PDB file of C-alpha atoms in Angstrom:
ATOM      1  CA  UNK A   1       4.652  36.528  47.978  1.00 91.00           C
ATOM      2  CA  UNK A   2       6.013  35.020  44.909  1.00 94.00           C
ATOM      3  CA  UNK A   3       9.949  34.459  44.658  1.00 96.00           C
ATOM      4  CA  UNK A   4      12.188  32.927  42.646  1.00 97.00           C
ATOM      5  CA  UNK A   5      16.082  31.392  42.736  1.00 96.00           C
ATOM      6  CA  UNK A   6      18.276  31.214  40.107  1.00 95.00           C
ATOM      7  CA  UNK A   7      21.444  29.329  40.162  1.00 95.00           C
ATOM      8  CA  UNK A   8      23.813  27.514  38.114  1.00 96.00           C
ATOM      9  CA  UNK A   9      25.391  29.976  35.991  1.00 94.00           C
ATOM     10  CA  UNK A  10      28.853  30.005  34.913  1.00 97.00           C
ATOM     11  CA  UNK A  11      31.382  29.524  32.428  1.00 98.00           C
ATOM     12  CA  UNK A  12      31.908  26.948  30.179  1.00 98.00           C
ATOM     13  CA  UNK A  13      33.939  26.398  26.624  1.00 98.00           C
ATOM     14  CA  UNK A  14      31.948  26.023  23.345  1.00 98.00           C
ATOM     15  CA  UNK A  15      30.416  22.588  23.290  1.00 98.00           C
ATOM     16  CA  UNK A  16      29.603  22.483  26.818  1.00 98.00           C
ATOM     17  CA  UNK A  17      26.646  22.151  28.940  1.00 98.00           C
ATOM     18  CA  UNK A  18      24.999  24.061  32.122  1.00 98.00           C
ATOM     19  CA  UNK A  19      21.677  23.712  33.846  1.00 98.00           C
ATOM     20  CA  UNK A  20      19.879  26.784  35.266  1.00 98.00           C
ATOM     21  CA  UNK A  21      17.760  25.921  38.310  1.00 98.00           C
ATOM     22  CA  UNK A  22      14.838  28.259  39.240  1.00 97.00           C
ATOM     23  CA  UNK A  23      13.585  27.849  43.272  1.00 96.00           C
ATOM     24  CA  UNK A  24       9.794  29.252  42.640  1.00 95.00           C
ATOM     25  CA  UNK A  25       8.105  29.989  46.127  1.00 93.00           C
ATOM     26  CA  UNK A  26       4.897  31.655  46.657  1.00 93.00           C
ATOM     27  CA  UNK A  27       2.165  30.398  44.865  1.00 90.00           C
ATOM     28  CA  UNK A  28      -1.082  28.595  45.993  1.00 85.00           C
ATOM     29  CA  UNK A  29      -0.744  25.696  43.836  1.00 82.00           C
ATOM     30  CA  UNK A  30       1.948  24.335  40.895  1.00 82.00           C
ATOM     31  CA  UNK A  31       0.241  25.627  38.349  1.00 91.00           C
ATOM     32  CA  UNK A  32       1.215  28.608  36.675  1.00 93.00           C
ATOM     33  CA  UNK A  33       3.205  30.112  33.856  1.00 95.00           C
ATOM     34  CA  UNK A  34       7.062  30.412  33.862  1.00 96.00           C
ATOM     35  CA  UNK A  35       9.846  31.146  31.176  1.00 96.00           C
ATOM     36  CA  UNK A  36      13.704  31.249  30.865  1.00 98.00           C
ATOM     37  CA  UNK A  37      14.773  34.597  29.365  1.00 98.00           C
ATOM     38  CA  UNK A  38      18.009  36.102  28.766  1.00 98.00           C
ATOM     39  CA  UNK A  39      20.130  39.988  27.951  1.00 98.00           C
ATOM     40  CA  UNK A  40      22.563  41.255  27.138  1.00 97.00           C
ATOM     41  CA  UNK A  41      24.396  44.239  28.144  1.00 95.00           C
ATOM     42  CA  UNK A  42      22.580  46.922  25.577  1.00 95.00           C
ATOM     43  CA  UNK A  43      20.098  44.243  24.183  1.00 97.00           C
ATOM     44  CA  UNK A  44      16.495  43.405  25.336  1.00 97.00           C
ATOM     45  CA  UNK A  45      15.646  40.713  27.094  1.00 97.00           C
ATOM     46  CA  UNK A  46      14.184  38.351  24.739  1.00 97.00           C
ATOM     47  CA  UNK A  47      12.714  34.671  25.842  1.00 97.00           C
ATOM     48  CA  UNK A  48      13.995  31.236  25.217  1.00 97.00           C
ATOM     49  CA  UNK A  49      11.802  29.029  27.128  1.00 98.00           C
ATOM     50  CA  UNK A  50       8.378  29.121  28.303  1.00 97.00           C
ATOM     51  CA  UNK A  51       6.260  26.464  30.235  1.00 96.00           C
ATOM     52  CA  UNK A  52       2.981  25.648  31.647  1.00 95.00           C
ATOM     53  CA  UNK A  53       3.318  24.097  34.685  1.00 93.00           C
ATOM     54  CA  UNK A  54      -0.070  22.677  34.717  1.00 91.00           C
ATOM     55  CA  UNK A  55       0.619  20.524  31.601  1.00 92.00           C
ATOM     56  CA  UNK A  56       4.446  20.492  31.373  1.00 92.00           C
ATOM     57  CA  UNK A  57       3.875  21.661  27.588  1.00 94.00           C
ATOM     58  CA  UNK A  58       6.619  23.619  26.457  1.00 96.00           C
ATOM     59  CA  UNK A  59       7.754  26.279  23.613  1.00 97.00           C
ATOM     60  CA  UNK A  60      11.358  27.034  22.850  1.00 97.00           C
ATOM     61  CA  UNK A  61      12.960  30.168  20.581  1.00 96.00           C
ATOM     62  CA  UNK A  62      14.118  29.357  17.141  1.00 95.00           C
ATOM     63  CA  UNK A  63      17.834  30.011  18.807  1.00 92.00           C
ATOM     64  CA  UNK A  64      17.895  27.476  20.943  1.00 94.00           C
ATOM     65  CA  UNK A  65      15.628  24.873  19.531  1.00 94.00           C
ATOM     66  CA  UNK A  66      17.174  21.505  20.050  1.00 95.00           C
ATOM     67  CA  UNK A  67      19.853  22.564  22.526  1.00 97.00           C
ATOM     68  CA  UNK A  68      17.708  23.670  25.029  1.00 97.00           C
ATOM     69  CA  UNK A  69      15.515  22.037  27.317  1.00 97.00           C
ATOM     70  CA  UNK A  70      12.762  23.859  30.104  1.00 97.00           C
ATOM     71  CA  UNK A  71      11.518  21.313  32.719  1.00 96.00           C
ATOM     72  CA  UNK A  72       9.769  20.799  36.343  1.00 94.00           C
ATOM     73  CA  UNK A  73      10.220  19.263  39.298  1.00 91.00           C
ATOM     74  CA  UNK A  74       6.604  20.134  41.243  1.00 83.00           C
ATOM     75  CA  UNK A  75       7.950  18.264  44.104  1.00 83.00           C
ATOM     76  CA  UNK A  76      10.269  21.227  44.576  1.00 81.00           C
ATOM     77  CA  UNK A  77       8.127  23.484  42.631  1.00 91.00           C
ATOM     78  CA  UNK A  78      11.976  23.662  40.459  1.00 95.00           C
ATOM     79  CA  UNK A  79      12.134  24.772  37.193  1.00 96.00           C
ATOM     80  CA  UNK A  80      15.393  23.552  34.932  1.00 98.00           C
ATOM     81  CA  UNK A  81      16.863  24.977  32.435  1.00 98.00           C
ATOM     82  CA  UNK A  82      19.487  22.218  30.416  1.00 98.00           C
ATOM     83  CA  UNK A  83      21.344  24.174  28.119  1.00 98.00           C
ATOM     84  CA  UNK A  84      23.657  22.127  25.642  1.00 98.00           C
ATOM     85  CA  UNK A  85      25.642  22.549  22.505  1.00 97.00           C
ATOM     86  CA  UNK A  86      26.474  25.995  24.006  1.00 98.00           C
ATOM     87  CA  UNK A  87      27.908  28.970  22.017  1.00 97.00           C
ATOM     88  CA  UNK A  88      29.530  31.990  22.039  1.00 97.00           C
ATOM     89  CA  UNK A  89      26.225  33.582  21.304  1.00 96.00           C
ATOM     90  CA  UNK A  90      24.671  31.955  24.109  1.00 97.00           C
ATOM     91  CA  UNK A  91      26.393  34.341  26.752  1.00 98.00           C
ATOM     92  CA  UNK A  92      24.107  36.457  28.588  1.00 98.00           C
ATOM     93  CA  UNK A  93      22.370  37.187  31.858  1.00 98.00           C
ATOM     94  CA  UNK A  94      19.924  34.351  32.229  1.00 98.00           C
ATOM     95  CA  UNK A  95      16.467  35.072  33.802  1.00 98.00           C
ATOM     96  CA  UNK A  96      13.645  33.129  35.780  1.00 98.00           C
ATOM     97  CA  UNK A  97      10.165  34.556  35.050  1.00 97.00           C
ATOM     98  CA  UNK A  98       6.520  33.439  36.366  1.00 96.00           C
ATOM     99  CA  UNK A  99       2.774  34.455  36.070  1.00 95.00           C
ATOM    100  CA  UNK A 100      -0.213  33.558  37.944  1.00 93.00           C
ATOM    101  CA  UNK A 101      -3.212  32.001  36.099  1.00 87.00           C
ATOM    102  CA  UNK A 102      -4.647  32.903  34.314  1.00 88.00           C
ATOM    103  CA  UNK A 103      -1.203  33.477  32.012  1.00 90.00           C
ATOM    104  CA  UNK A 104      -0.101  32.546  28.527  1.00 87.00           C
ATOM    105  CA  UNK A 105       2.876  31.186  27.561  1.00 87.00           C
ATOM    106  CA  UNK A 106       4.503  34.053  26.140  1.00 93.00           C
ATOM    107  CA  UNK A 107       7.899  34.913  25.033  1.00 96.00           C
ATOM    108  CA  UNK A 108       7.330  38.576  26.109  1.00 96.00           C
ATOM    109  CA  UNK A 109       8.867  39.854  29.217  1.00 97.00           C
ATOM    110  CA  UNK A 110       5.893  42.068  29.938  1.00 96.00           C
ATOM    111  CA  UNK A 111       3.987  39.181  30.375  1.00 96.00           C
ATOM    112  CA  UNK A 112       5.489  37.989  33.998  1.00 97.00           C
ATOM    113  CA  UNK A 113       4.999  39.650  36.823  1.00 96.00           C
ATOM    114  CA  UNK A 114       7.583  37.863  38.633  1.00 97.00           C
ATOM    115  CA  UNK A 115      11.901  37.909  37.896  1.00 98.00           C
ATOM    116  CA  UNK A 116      14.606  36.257  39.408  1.00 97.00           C
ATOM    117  CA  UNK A 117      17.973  37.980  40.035  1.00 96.00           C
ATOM    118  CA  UNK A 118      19.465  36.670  37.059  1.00 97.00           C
ATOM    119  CA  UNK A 119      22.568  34.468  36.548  1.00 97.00           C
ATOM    120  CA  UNK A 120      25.302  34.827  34.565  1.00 97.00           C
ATOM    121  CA  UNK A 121      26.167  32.458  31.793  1.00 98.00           C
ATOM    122  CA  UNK A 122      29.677  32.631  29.897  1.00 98.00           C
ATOM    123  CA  UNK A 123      30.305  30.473  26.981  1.00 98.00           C
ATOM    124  CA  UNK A 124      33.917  31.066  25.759  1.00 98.00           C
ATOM    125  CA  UNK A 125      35.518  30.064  21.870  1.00 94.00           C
TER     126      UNK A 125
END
């Protein structure tokens, strides 16, 4: 049974930095498709991140581009998600998808099969 951890939410000023860590559990091997997505209250859920864990290729939303980094640890079968440069605009509820392969890479939540709880991210003016 697939499951995944967030943590490492929080609040920070403008400017400032957080990384998201996602604990993944579950699957048969380390390869497999995963993505950092985010909401707001009202809004849909729209990606941010997405890796393949086989290759360690990412793809990032025009957003976040440059302040934004998705990485592994397979070790710890750990996906990261450094966030700097916040803003204002940045605040939302951030989430920890996965798929199985075969997967794609996509930016659409309808994609994974798998969520994390979510953790809240507060960047303040």
């Amino acid at each position: 049974q697939v499951q995944l951890v967030e943590s490492g939410g929080g609040s920070v000023q403008a400017g400032g930095s957080l990384r998201l860590s996602c604990a993944a559990s579950g699957f048969t091997d380390n390869k497999y498709c995963a993505g950092w997505f985010r909401q707001v209250s009202g809004k849909e859920r729209e990606g941010v991140a997405t890796i393949y864990t086989g290759s360690g290729r990412a793809y990032y939303a025009n957003s976040v581009k440059g302040r934004i980094t998705i990485s592994q640890d397979n070790a710890k079968n750990t996906l990261f998600l450094q966030m700097n440069s916040l803003k204002p605009e940045d605040t939302a509820v951030y989430y920890c998808a996965a798929e199985k392969t075969p997967c794609g890479t996509s930016f659409r939540p309808r994609d994974y099969s798998y969520w994390g709880q979510g953790t809240q991210v507060t960047v303040s003016s």
